[in-house]
Coordinates of C-alpha atoms in Angstrom, one line a residue:
M1 CA 20.8 27.2 19.2
A2 CA 20.1 24.2 21.4
T3 CA 20.1 24.6 25.1
S4 CA 22.6 22.6 27.3
Q5 CA 19.7 20.4 28.4
Q6 CA 18.8 19.6 24.8
L7 CA 22.4 18.9 23.9
E8 CA 22.7 16.5 26.7
A9 CA 19.5 14.7 25.7
I10 CA 20.7 14.6 22.1
K11 CA 24.2 13.3 22.8
G12 CA 22.9 10.6 25.2
A13 CA 20.1 9.3 23.0
K14 CA 20.0 6.0 21.0
V15 CA 17.7 6.5 18.0
L16 CA 16.0 4.0 15.8
M17 CA 15.1 5.2 12.2
V18 CA 12.7 3.0 10.2
G19 CA 13.0 3.9 6.5
A20 CA 15.8 5.5 4.6
G21 CA 13.9 6.9 1.6
G22 CA 12.7 10.3 0.8
I23 CA 12.0 11.3 4.5
G24 CA 14.8 9.1 5.8
C25 CA 17.6 10.8 3.9
E26 CA 16.6 14.2 5.1
L27 CA 16.0 12.8 8.6
L28 CA 19.4 11.1 8.9
K29 CA 21.1 14.3 7.7
T30 CA 19.2 16.4 10.1
L31 CA 20.0 14.1 13.0
A32 CA 23.6 14.2 12.2
L33 CA 23.8 17.9 11.9
S34 CA 21.7 18.3 15.2
G35 CA 24.3 16.4 17.2
F36 CA 22.9 12.9 17.5
T37 CA 25.7 10.3 17.8
D38 CA 24.0 6.9 17.9
V39 CA 21.5 6.1 15.1
H40 CA 20.3 2.7 13.8
I41 CA 18.5 2.5 10.5
I42 CA 16.2 -0.3 9.1
D43 CA 15.3 -0.4 5.4
M44 CA 14.7 -3.3 3.2
D45 CA 14.8 -1.4 -0.1
T46 CA 17.5 -1.0 -2.6
I47 CA 18.3 2.2 -4.4
E48 CA 16.5 2.8 -7.7
V49 CA 17.1 5.4 -10.5
S50 CA 13.8 7.1 -9.7
N51 CA 14.9 7.8 -6.1
L52 CA 17.9 10.0 -7.2
N53 CA 16.1 13.2 -7.9
R54 CA 15.3 13.8 -4.2
Q55 CA 17.0 11.1 -2.0
F56 CA 20.2 13.2 -2.0
L57 CA 22.4 10.7 -0.1
F58 CA 22.4 8.4 -3.1
R59 CA 24.2 8.6 -6.5
Q60 CA 23.9 6.8 -9.8
S61 CA 26.7 4.5 -8.8
H62 CA 24.6 3.4 -5.8
V63 CA 21.7 2.0 -7.8
G64 CA 20.9 -1.5 -6.7
Q65 CA 22.7 -1.1 -3.3
S66 CA 21.1 -1.0 0.1
K67 CA 19.5 2.3 1.1
A68 CA 20.4 1.9 4.8
K69 CA 24.0 1.1 4.1
V70 CA 24.6 3.8 1.5
A71 CA 22.9 6.4 3.7
R72 CA 25.2 5.5 6.5
D73 CA 28.3 5.8 4.3
S74 CA 27.2 9.1 2.9
V75 CA 26.6 10.7 6.2
L76 CA 29.9 9.4 7.7
R77 CA 31.7 11.3 5.1
F78 CA 30.8 14.6 6.9
R79 CA 30.1 13.2 10.3
P80 CA 32.9 10.6 10.7
N81 CA 32.6 10.3 14.5
M82 CA 28.9 9.4 14.4
S83 CA 27.8 5.8 15.1
I84 CA 25.4 4.7 12.5
T85 CA 24.2 1.0 12.3
P86 CA 22.4 0.0 9.1
Y87 CA 20.1 -3.0 8.7
H88 CA 19.2 -4.0 5.2
A89 CA 16.1 -6.0 6.4
N90 CA 12.4 -5.8 6.8
V91 CA 11.4 -4.3 10.1
K92 CA 8.8 -7.1 10.4
D93 CA 11.7 -9.7 10.6
P94 CA 11.7 -11.6 13.8
D95 CA 15.1 -10.2 14.8
F96 CA 13.5 -6.8 15.4
N97 CA 11.3 -7.9 18.3
V98 CA 10.3 -6.1 21.5
E99 CA 13.7 -6.6 23.2
F100 CA 15.4 -5.1 20.1
F101 CA 13.1 -2.0 20.4
K102 CA 13.7 -1.6 24.2
Q103 CA 17.3 -0.5 23.7
F104 CA 16.2 2.8 22.0
N105 CA 15.1 6.1 23.5
V106 CA 12.9 7.0 20.6
V107 CA 11.8 5.5 17.3
L108 CA 11.4 7.7 14.1
N109 CA 9.2 6.4 11.3
G110 CA 9.7 7.3 7.6
L111 CA 7.7 4.4 6.2
D112 CA 5.7 4.2 3.1
N113 CA 2.9 1.6 4.0
L114 CA 0.2 1.2 6.6
D115 CA 1.1 -2.4 7.4
A116 CA 4.7 -1.6 8.5
R117 CA 3.5 1.5 10.5
R118 CA 1.0 -0.6 12.5
H119 CA 3.7 -3.2 13.2
V120 CA 6.1 -0.6 14.5
N121 CA 3.4 1.1 16.6
R122 CA 2.7 -2.2 18.3
L123 CA 6.3 -2.9 19.0
C124 CA 6.8 0.6 20.4
L125 CA 3.8 0.1 22.7
A126 CA 5.1 -3.3 23.9
A127 CA 8.5 -1.9 24.5
D128 CA 7.2 1.3 25.9
V129 CA 9.3 3.4 23.6
P130 CA 8.0 6.8 22.2
L131 CA 7.3 6.9 18.4
V132 CA 7.4 9.9 16.1
E133 CA 5.4 9.2 12.9
S134 CA 5.5 11.1 9.6
G135 CA 4.3 11.2 6.1
T136 CA 4.5 13.4 3.1
T137 CA 2.9 13.5 -0.4
G138 CA 3.6 16.4 -2.7
F139 CA 3.3 19.6 -0.7
L140 CA 1.3 17.9 2.1
G141 CA 2.8 16.3 5.2
Q142 CA 2.5 15.7 8.9
V143 CA 4.4 14.6 12.0
T144 CA 2.7 13.0 14.9
V145 CA 3.9 11.9 18.4
H146 CA 2.8 8.7 20.1
V147 CA 3.8 8.0 23.7
K148 CA 2.2 5.1 25.6
G149 CA -0.1 6.4 28.3
K150 CA 0.2 10.0 27.3
T151 CA -1.1 10.3 23.7
E152 CA -3.1 8.2 21.3
C153 CA -1.3 5.3 19.6
Y154 CA -1.0 5.3 15.8
E155 CA -4.1 2.9 15.5
C156 CA -6.4 4.9 17.8
R157 CA -7.8 6.8 14.9
P158 CA -9.5 5.2 12.0
K159 CA -7.4 4.5 8.9
P160 CA -9.2 4.7 5.5
A161 CA -10.2 1.3 4.2
P162 CA -8.7 0.3 0.8
K163 CA -11.1 1.2 -2.0
T164 CA -12.5 -2.1 -3.4
Y165 CA -13.9 -2.9 -6.8
P166 CA -16.3 -5.8 -7.3
V167 CA -14.7 -8.3 -9.5
C168 CA -17.6 -8.2 -12.0
T169 CA -16.8 -4.5 -12.6
I170 CA -13.2 -5.3 -13.2
T171 CA -13.8 -8.3 -15.5
S172 CA -17.1 -7.4 -17.2
T173 CA -18.2 -3.8 -16.9
P174 CA -15.3 -1.4 -16.4
S175 CA -16.3 2.3 -16.7
K176 CA -13.0 4.0 -15.7
F177 CA -9.4 3.7 -16.8
V178 CA -8.4 2.6 -13.3
H179 CA -10.6 -0.5 -13.8
C180 CA -8.7 -1.4 -16.9
I181 CA -5.4 -0.9 -15.1
V182 CA -6.6 -3.2 -12.2
W183 CA -7.6 -5.8 -14.8
A184 CA -4.3 -5.6 -16.7
K185 CA -2.0 -5.5 -13.7
D186 CA -3.7 -7.8 -11.2
L187 CA -5.4 -10.2 -13.5
L188 CA -3.8 -10.4 -16.9
F189 CA -0.2 -9.8 -16.0
A190 CA -0.5 -12.1 -13.0
K191 CA -2.1 -14.8 -15.1
L192 CA 0.5 -14.8 -17.8
F193 CA 3.7 -14.1 -15.8
G194 CA 2.9 -14.7 -12.1
D195 CA 2.2 -17.8 -9.9
K196 CA 0.2 -20.2 -12.0
T197 CA -1.2 -21.8 -8.8
Q198 CA -2.7 -18.5 -7.5
E199 CA -6.4 -18.0 -7.8
N200 CA -7.2 -15.6 -10.5
D201 CA -10.6 -14.1 -11.5
L202 CA -9.6 -13.3 -15.1
N203 CA -12.2 -15.6 -16.5
V204 CA -15.0 -14.6 -14.2
R205 CA -17.9 -13.3 -16.3
S206 CA -21.2 -11.7 -15.4
G207 CA -24.5 -13.4 -15.9
G208 CA -23.1 -16.9 -16.6
A209 CA -22.3 -16.2 -20.3
A210 CA -20.1 -19.1 -20.4
S211 CA -19.2 -21.9 -18.1
S212 CA -15.8 -23.1 -17.3
S213 CA -16.7 -26.4 -18.8
E214 CA -16.8 -24.8 -22.2
Q215 CA -13.1 -24.0 -22.0
P216 CA -11.6 -27.1 -20.4
E217 CA -8.0 -26.2 -21.3
D218 CA -6.1 -23.3 -20.0
V219 CA -5.9 -20.9 -22.9
F220 CA -3.1 -19.0 -21.2
E221 CA -0.8 -22.0 -21.2
R222 CA 1.7 -21.8 -24.0
K223 CA 1.6 -25.0 -26.1
K224 CA 4.7 -27.0 -26.6
G225 CA 6.5 -25.7 -29.7
E226 CA 4.1 -22.8 -30.2
D227 CA 5.7 -19.8 -31.9
I228 CA 5.8 -16.8 -29.6
H229 CA 4.0 -14.6 -32.2
E230 CA 1.2 -17.1 -32.6
Y231 CA 0.8 -17.4 -28.8
G232 CA 0.8 -13.6 -28.4
R233 CA -1.9 -13.2 -31.0
R234 CA -3.9 -16.1 -29.4
I235 CA -3.9 -14.4 -26.0
Y236 CA -4.8 -11.1 -27.6
D237 CA -7.7 -12.5 -29.5
H238 CA -8.9 -14.4 -26.4
V239 CA -8.9 -11.6 -23.9
F240 CA -9.8 -8.6 -26.1
G241 CA -12.0 -10.4 -28.6
Y242 CA -13.5 -13.8 -27.5
N243 CA -14.0 -12.8 -23.8
I244 CA -15.8 -9.5 -25.0
E245 CA -18.0 -11.5 -27.3
L246 CA -19.0 -13.8 -24.4
A247 CA -19.7 -10.9 -22.2
L248 CA -21.9 -9.4 -25.0
S249 CA -24.0 -12.5 -25.1
N250 CA -25.6 -11.5 -21.8
E251 CA -28.1 -8.9 -23.1
E252 CA -29.3 -8.1 -19.6
T253 CA -25.9 -6.7 -18.7
W254 CA -25.9 -4.0 -21.5
K255 CA -29.5 -2.8 -21.2
N256 CA -28.4 0.4 -19.5
R257 CA -24.7 0.3 -20.4
Q258 CA -22.7 1.1 -23.5
R259 CA -21.8 -2.1 -25.3
P260 CA -18.1 -2.9 -25.6
R261 CA -16.4 -3.6 -28.9
P262 CA -14.6 -6.9 -29.4
I263 CA -11.1 -6.3 -30.8
Y264 CA -9.1 -8.9 -32.7
S265 CA -5.5 -8.7 -33.6
K266 CA -6.1 -8.9 -37.4
D267 CA -8.3 -5.8 -37.1
A268 CA -6.0 -3.8 -34.8
L269 CA -2.7 -4.6 -36.5
P270 CA -2.4 -3.3 -40.1
D271 CA 0.7 -4.2 -42.0
Q272 CA 2.4 -0.9 -41.6
P273 CA 5.0 -0.6 -38.8
A274 CA 4.5 1.7 -35.8
K275 CA 5.9 5.2 -36.4
P276 CA 8.8 6.2 -34.2
N277 CA 7.7 8.9 -31.7
G278 CA 11.2 9.9 -30.6
N279 CA 14.9 9.4 -31.1
F280 CA 15.4 5.7 -31.3
E281 CA 18.4 4.1 -29.7
S282 CA 18.0 0.4 -28.8
S283 CA 18.2 -0.2 -25.1
N284 CA 17.5 -3.9 -25.3
S285 CA 21.2 -4.9 -25.4
S286 CA 21.5 -4.2 -21.7
E287 CA 21.9 -7.3 -19.5
D288 CA 19.6 -5.7 -16.9
P289 CA 16.2 -7.3 -17.3
S290 CA 14.4 -4.4 -15.8
S291 CA 15.8 -2.2 -18.7
L292 CA 14.2 -4.2 -21.5
S293 CA 11.8 -2.1 -23.5
A294 CA 9.1 -2.8 -26.1
M295 CA 9.0 0.9 -26.9
A296 CA 12.7 1.0 -27.6
A297 CA 12.3 -2.2 -29.8
L298 CA 9.7 -0.4 -31.8
G299 CA 11.4 3.0 -32.0
M300 CA 8.9 4.6 -29.7
K301 CA 10.5 6.8 -27.1
N302 CA 8.0 9.4 -25.9
P303 CA 6.2 8.2 -22.8
Q304 CA 3.9 11.1 -22.7
E305 CA 2.3 10.4 -26.1
V306 CA -1.0 8.6 -26.1
W307 CA -0.6 5.6 -28.3
S308 CA -3.2 4.6 -30.9
L309 CA -4.9 1.2 -30.8
S310 CA -2.5 -0.1 -33.3
E311 CA 0.5 1.1 -31.4
N312 CA -0.9 -0.3 -28.1
S313 CA -1.3 -3.7 -29.8
R314 CA 2.2 -3.7 -31.1
I315 CA 3.6 -2.8 -27.7
F316 CA 1.4 -5.5 -26.1
L317 CA 2.7 -8.2 -28.4
E318 CA 6.3 -7.0 -28.3
A319 CA 6.3 -6.8 -24.5
L320 CA 4.9 -10.2 -24.1
K321 CA 7.5 -11.6 -26.6
L322 CA 10.4 -10.0 -24.7
L323 CA 9.1 -11.2 -21.4
F324 CA 8.9 -14.8 -22.6
E325 CA 12.1 -14.8 -24.6
K326 CA 14.5 -12.6 -22.5
R327 CA 13.1 -13.3 -19.0
A328 CA 12.0 -16.9 -19.4
K329 CA 13.5 -17.9 -16.1
D330 CA 11.3 -15.3 -14.2
I331 CA 8.0 -16.5 -15.8
G332 CA 5.8 -17.9 -13.0
N333 CA 7.4 -15.8 -10.4
L334 CA 6.9 -12.2 -11.7
S335 CA 4.9 -9.6 -9.9
F336 CA 4.2 -6.1 -11.3
D337 CA 6.8 -3.5 -10.4
K338 CA 6.5 0.1 -11.3
D339 CA 10.2 0.3 -11.9
D340 CA 10.1 -2.6 -14.4
Q341 CA 9.9 -0.8 -17.7
L342 CA 8.6 -3.9 -19.7
A343 CA 5.9 -4.7 -17.1
V344 CA 4.7 -1.1 -17.2
E345 CA 4.6 -1.1 -21.0
F346 CA 2.6 -4.4 -21.0
V347 CA 0.1 -3.2 -18.5
T348 CA -0.3 0.2 -20.1
A349 CA -0.8 -1.4 -23.6
A350 CA -3.3 -4.0 -22.2
A351 CA -5.3 -1.4 -20.2
N352 CA -5.5 0.9 -23.3
I353 CA -6.7 -1.9 -25.6
R354 CA -9.3 -2.8 -23.0
A355 CA -10.2 0.8 -22.5
S356 CA -10.7 1.2 -26.3
S357 CA -13.0 -1.7 -26.3
F358 CA -15.2 -0.2 -23.6
G359 CA -15.1 3.4 -24.9
I360 CA -12.9 4.7 -22.1
P361 CA -10.3 7.4 -23.0
L362 CA -6.8 6.1 -23.5
H363 CA -3.8 7.2 -21.4
S364 CA -0.1 7.7 -22.0
L365 CA 2.5 5.5 -20.5
F366 CA 3.4 8.3 -18.1
E367 CA -0.2 8.6 -17.0
A368 CA -0.8 4.8 -16.8
K369 CA 2.4 4.3 -14.7
G370 CA 1.1 6.8 -12.2
V371 CA -2.1 4.9 -11.8
A372 CA -0.5 1.4 -11.9
G373 CA 2.3 2.4 -9.5
N374 CA 0.3 4.6 -7.2
I375 CA 2.7 7.4 -7.9
V376 CA 2.4 10.8 -6.3
H377 CA 5.3 13.0 -7.4
A378 CA 7.4 14.0 -4.5
V379 CA 8.6 17.4 -3.4
A380 CA 12.0 17.3 -1.7
T381 CA 11.4 20.5 0.3
T382 CA 8.4 18.9 2.0
N383 CA 10.6 16.0 3.0
A384 CA 13.2 18.4 4.5
I385 CA 10.5 20.3 6.4
I386 CA 9.0 17.1 7.9
A387 CA 12.4 15.7 8.8
G388 CA 13.2 18.9 10.7
L389 CA 9.8 18.6 12.5
I390 CA 10.5 15.0 13.4
V391 CA 13.8 16.0 15.1
I392 CA 12.1 18.8 17.0
E393 CA 9.5 16.4 18.4
A394 CA 12.2 13.8 19.1
I395 CA 14.1 16.3 21.2
K396 CA 10.9 17.1 23.2
V397 CA 10.3 13.4 23.7
L398 CA 13.9 12.8 24.9
Q399 CA 13.4 15.7 27.4
N400 CA 10.0 14.2 28.5
D401 CA 8.5 17.6 27.6
A402 CA 5.0 16.2 27.2
K403 CA 3.1 19.5 27.5
N404 CA 4.9 20.8 24.4
Y405 CA 4.3 17.7 22.1
R406 CA 2.8 18.7 18.9
M407 CA 1.2 17.1 15.9
T408 CA 2.2 19.4 12.9
Y409 CA 0.6 19.5 9.6
C410 CA 2.4 20.9 6.5
L411 CA -0.1 22.6 4.2
E412 CA 0.0 23.4 0.5
H413 CA -1.8 26.8 0.9
P414 CA -1.5 29.1 3.9
S415 CA -4.2 28.9 6.6
R416 CA -4.3 31.9 9.0
K417 CA -1.1 32.9 7.3
M418 CA 0.6 29.7 8.3
L419 CA 1.9 26.8 6.2
L420 CA 2.7 24.7 9.3
M421 CA -0.3 24.0 11.6
P422 CA 0.6 22.6 15.1
V423 CA -2.1 21.0 17.2
E424 CA -2.0 19.1 20.5
P425 CA -2.0 15.3 20.3
F426 CA -5.1 13.4 20.9
E427 CA -5.6 11.5 24.1
Q428 CA -5.5 7.7 24.2
D429 CA -8.7 6.2 22.7
K430 CA -10.3 4.0 25.4
A431 CA -12.0 1.9 22.7
C432 CA -8.7 1.2 20.8
Y433 CA -8.2 -2.6 20.6
V434 CA -4.4 -2.1 20.2
C435 CA -3.4 0.2 23.2
S436 CA -6.6 -0.3 25.3
E437 CA -7.2 -4.0 24.6
T438 CA -10.9 -3.4 24.0
P439 CA -12.7 -6.5 22.7
L440 CA -14.0 -6.6 19.1
T441 CA -17.1 -8.2 17.7
L442 CA -17.1 -10.3 14.5
E443 CA -20.3 -11.1 12.7
I444 CA -19.6 -14.3 10.7
N445 CA -21.4 -17.4 9.5
T446 CA -19.9 -20.0 11.7
K447 CA -21.5 -22.8 9.8
K448 CA -19.9 -21.9 6.5
S449 CA -16.7 -19.9 7.1
M450 CA -13.5 -21.8 7.7
L451 CA -10.7 -21.0 10.2
R452 CA -8.6 -20.1 7.1
D453 CA -11.1 -17.3 6.3
F454 CA -10.9 -16.0 9.8
V455 CA -7.1 -16.1 9.9
E456 CA -6.5 -14.6 6.5
K457 CA -9.3 -12.0 6.2
I458 CA -9.5 -10.9 9.9
V459 CA -6.4 -11.7 11.9
K460 CA -3.8 -11.0 9.2
A461 CA -5.5 -8.6 6.7
K462 CA -7.5 -6.4 9.2
L463 CA -5.6 -6.8 12.5
G464 CA -2.3 -6.8 10.9
M465 CA -0.8 -9.8 12.9
N466 CA 2.1 -11.5 11.2
L467 CA 2.6 -14.6 13.5
P468 CA -0.9 -15.2 14.8
L469 CA -2.0 -17.6 17.6
V470 CA -5.7 -18.4 17.8
M471 CA -7.3 -19.8 21.0
N472 CA -10.9 -20.7 22.0
G473 CA -10.6 -20.7 25.8
S474 CA -7.7 -22.9 26.7
A475 CA -7.8 -24.7 23.3
L476 CA -5.1 -23.7 20.9
L477 CA -6.7 -23.8 17.4
Y478 CA -3.9 -22.3 15.2
E479 CA -0.3 -21.2 15.6
V480 CA 2.5 -20.1 13.3
G481 CA 6.2 -20.5 14.2
D482 CA 9.4 -22.3 13.3
D483 CA 9.6 -24.1 16.6
L484 CA 6.5 -26.3 16.1
D485 CA 6.9 -30.0 15.9
E486 CA 5.5 -32.1 13.0
D487 CA 2.4 -33.2 14.9
M488 CA 1.4 -29.7 15.8
V489 CA 2.0 -28.5 12.3
A490 CA -0.2 -31.2 11.0
N491 CA -2.9 -30.5 13.6
Y492 CA -3.0 -26.8 12.7
A493 CA -3.0 -27.6 9.0
A494 CA -6.1 -29.8 9.5
N495 CA -7.8 -27.1 11.7
I496 CA -7.2 -24.3 9.2
E497 CA -9.4 -26.1 6.6
K498 CA -12.3 -26.8 9.0
V499 CA -15.5 -24.8 9.4
L500 CA -15.5 -22.8 12.6
C501 CA -18.4 -24.7 14.2
E502 CA -16.6 -28.0 13.5
L503 CA -13.3 -27.2 15.1
P504 CA -12.1 -29.4 18.1
A505 CA -13.2 -26.4 20.3
P506 CA -16.2 -25.2 18.2
V507 CA -16.5 -21.6 17.4
T508 CA -20.2 -20.6 17.5
N509 CA -22.4 -17.7 18.4
G510 CA -21.2 -16.2 21.7
T511 CA -17.7 -17.7 21.6
I512 CA -14.9 -15.4 22.6
V513 CA -11.9 -16.1 20.5
T514 CA -8.5 -14.8 21.6
V515 CA -5.9 -13.9 18.9
E516 CA -2.3 -13.0 19.8
D517 CA 0.9 -12.1 18.0
L518 CA 3.9 -13.0 20.0
Q519 CA 6.2 -10.9 18.0
Q520 CA 4.2 -7.8 18.5
E521 CA 3.1 -8.8 22.0
L522 CA -0.4 -7.9 21.1
T523 CA -3.5 -9.8 22.4
C524 CA -7.1 -9.2 21.2
N525 CA -10.4 -10.8 22.2
I526 CA -13.0 -11.2 19.5
N527 CA -16.7 -11.8 20.4
I528 CA -18.2 -14.1 17.7
K529 CA -21.7 -13.3 16.6
H530 CA -23.2 -15.9 14.1
R531 CA -25.0 -14.3 11.1
E532 CA -26.4 -16.2 8.2
E533 CA -26.4 -13.8 5.2
F534 CA -24.1 -11.1 3.9
D535 CA -24.3 -8.5 1.1
E536 CA -21.9 -9.7 -1.5
E537 CA -21.4 -6.2 -2.8
K538 CA -21.0 -4.3 0.5
E539 CA -19.6 -7.2 2.6
P540 CA -17.5 -9.3 0.1
D541 CA -15.5 -11.0 2.8
G542 CA -18.6 -12.7 4.1
M543 CA -17.9 -11.3 7.6
L544 CA -18.0 -7.9 9.4
L545 CA -15.6 -6.8 12.1
L546 CA -17.0 -4.3 14.5
G547 CA -15.0 -2.1 16.8
W548 CA -12.0 -2.1 14.4
N549 CA -11.0 1.5 13.7
Q550 CA -11.0 1.8 9.9
A551 CA -12.7 4.7 8.1
P552 CA -14.8 3.9 5.1
P553 CA -13.3 4.1 1.6
V554 CA -13.5 7.5 -0.2
E555 CA -13.8 7.5 -3.9
K556 CA -12.7 10.4 -6.1
D557 CA -13.7 11.1 -9.6
N558 CA -10.2 11.6 -10.7
N559 CA -8.0 8.9 -12.2
H560 CA -5.7 8.7 -9.2
V561 CA -7.5 5.9 -7.5
V562 CA -5.3 2.9 -7.9
N563 CA -5.5 -0.8 -7.2
G564 CA -4.0 -3.2 -4.8
V565 CA -2.6 -6.6 -5.4
S566 CA -5.3 -9.1 -4.6
T567 CA -6.5 -11.4 -7.4
S568 CA -9.1 -13.1 -5.2
A569 CA -12.8 -12.4 -5.2
E570 CA -12.4 -8.7 -4.5
L571 CA -9.9 -6.3 -5.9
P572 CA -8.8 -3.8 -3.3
S573 CA -7.4 -0.4 -4.3
E574 CA -6.1 2.5 -2.3
E575 CA -6.8 6.1 -3.1
V576 CA -4.0 8.3 -4.3
V577 CA -4.5 12.0 -4.0
D578 CA -2.6 14.1 -6.4
D579 CA -3.6 17.6 -5.3
V580 CA -5.6 17.8 -2.1
D581 CA -5.8 20.8 0.1
M582 CA -5.7 20.3 3.8
E583 CA -8.5 22.6 4.9
I584 CA -8.3 24.1 8.4
S585 CA -11.1 26.5 8.8
K586 CA -10.5 30.1 9.6
V587 CA -10.8 30.8 13.2
A588 CA -10.1 34.1 14.9
P589 CA -6.6 35.1 14.0
V590 CA -3.9 34.9 16.6
K591 CA -0.6 36.7 16.6
K592 CA 1.3 34.2 18.8
R593 CA 1.1 30.4 18.6
K594 CA -0.1 29.5 22.0
V595 CA -2.7 27.0 23.3
L596 CA -6.1 28.5 22.9
D597 CA -8.2 28.9 26.1
T598 CA -11.0 27.0 24.5
P599 CA -10.3 23.9 22.4
V600 CA -11.3 24.1 18.8
D601 CA -13.7 21.3 17.7
V602 CA -11.7 20.0 14.7
N603 CA -14.8 18.2 13.3
D604 CA -17.0 21.3 13.1
K605 CA -14.4 23.9 12.4
K606 CA -11.7 22.3 10.3
K607 CA -10.7 19.2 8.5
V608 CA -7.3 17.9 9.3
E609 CA -6.2 15.2 6.9
E610 CA -3.4 12.8 7.5
V611 CA -0.9 11.7 4.9
N612 CA 0.0 8.1 5.4
D613 CA 3.1 7.9 3.2
D614 CA 6.6 9.1 2.7
D615 CA 7.4 9.8 -1.0
E616 CA 8.3 6.3 -2.1
D617 CA 5.8 6.5 -5.0
E618 CA 3.4 4.4 -3.1
D619 CA -0.2 4.7 -2.1
I620 CA -1.2 7.6 0.2
I621 CA -4.1 7.9 2.4
M622 CA -5.9 11.1 3.5
L623 CA -7.8 11.0 6.8
E624 CA -10.2 13.4 8.3
G625 CA -10.9 13.8 12.0
N626 CA -14.6 13.0 11.7
N627 CA -15.2 11.8 15.3
P628 CA -16.7 14.5 17.4
E629 CA -14.9 13.1 20.4
Y630 CA -11.6 13.9 18.8
G631 CA -12.3 17.6 18.6
K632 CA -12.7 17.7 22.4
K633 CA -9.2 16.4 22.9
R634 CA -7.2 18.5 20.4
K635 CA -6.3 22.1 20.6
L636 CA -5.2 24.4 17.9
I637 CA -1.9 26.1 18.6

């Protein structure tokens, strides 16, 4: 039972929830049943069929509706006197600024991506509002508390860098099925159905086997009046046959590698039709574009069966035909969506055909969707446990009970006979550029790199700024905003295309550049160090940011490493862990959960991994406390 002091804190609290998915549904229910009376919810997503097995506030009739709004309506049915304000919007929208955050007593995160987490962390710091973070994946989960001046902020500790694959591996020398998925999803699908103006490395080949001048026309452009079947076979023959032949012409590449096999449609598609692998009922009569299915059209219903090369070829051509014929208005604007059945079928078939060519084992649609969509199957019980822990920590925060704040890890297997492992929060990292405003150092070739490279690759991609402002001393080099006049917009547009050393206020070796995000109220100084050369394999951005807390990528040998969305010179991916044990080493058993007299060094005696996800079938990140300094600040309870 809650004490009178706890009840008073609960009833007087104004709470902001960010995320109304797997954790969010459980959290809103727990807040309501705990006596909270004023809750605001931000979530930009709509309800999907795949959510219904665990996000219990939603029903089949709610599919396509706002998660935040439906969650509110569902809870009000059993807590009608509760005030719940939903926002069907992106938490990064300008409306949700520092002033907006200041009205809340605590912010509770149930997000599914690193970028939004960082954004909320910065707004909470600027508004001086406590943040309770959380994440789950499968049986694993954690809850962490971040209070300005009392604990570390969310960005004090390194977050794993996205796993990157050199473009030559993806386009020329794949060795794993995930490489084929990256190629099919981020290159081929994007080339055929996405933004035609976006840079795409689909035609990049190793060793200069062919120059672009040999193929002056865009082979992916459908010719006027061209039959869709002819177009499909032409694309098939080009990417799986012709391109492979060109790659084979570079003998040096294949000296120590297995040579791929060119595959042409005439060889892969015998005259006999595909055999149905399940009960066939056409689903293509539906008006919902996302329900179109090449499998259904061909009478193939079992997503867990591994298709033959012939079946993959038929699915490939059928999916391409349906996309062009039934969704013609979307061509040029499509991006891969794991809940788009036709997109998943196309990517699975394309990846399998490419895998067949390179001697890589084929995968079923079910398996391929898990890789392409970064899916880690959720456990509803874990979400419920984590939601309960969030509320417990929120109540402590509302009572300003700092000495009892805990970061709690939910384990898959017992450690010291415990499935929940609480530890004291870390102290603020004095070297954190977010909460301590420590300067960073950037090694960059100031004579070759443009301001655009700096803004896109460093300010936005690594520092996570959405509305950046870049200054050299008192000179304003770049700014984003709706209130800029035409002259300023033209001036910044000109600057963005200039080499750093040729800017009106030149950026050279020793320059200190100030970058700022007015929405996040975050300012960071970056010391520029000129460097001539970079390793294209290890430093593909052509620059190196020092002092930025991001752990190196970790690559597993399983097939749960999945790709990102870039189609530029490097294809990033993030690691999905399907079954990872959080290891906390065995220390002397204790009967009571109390603070040990001597802090346990978490680096030497245990590994505490952080789950950076809720269960929205997105990427998850596992993080180890590998800095010896951290172990000195954290105690095992």
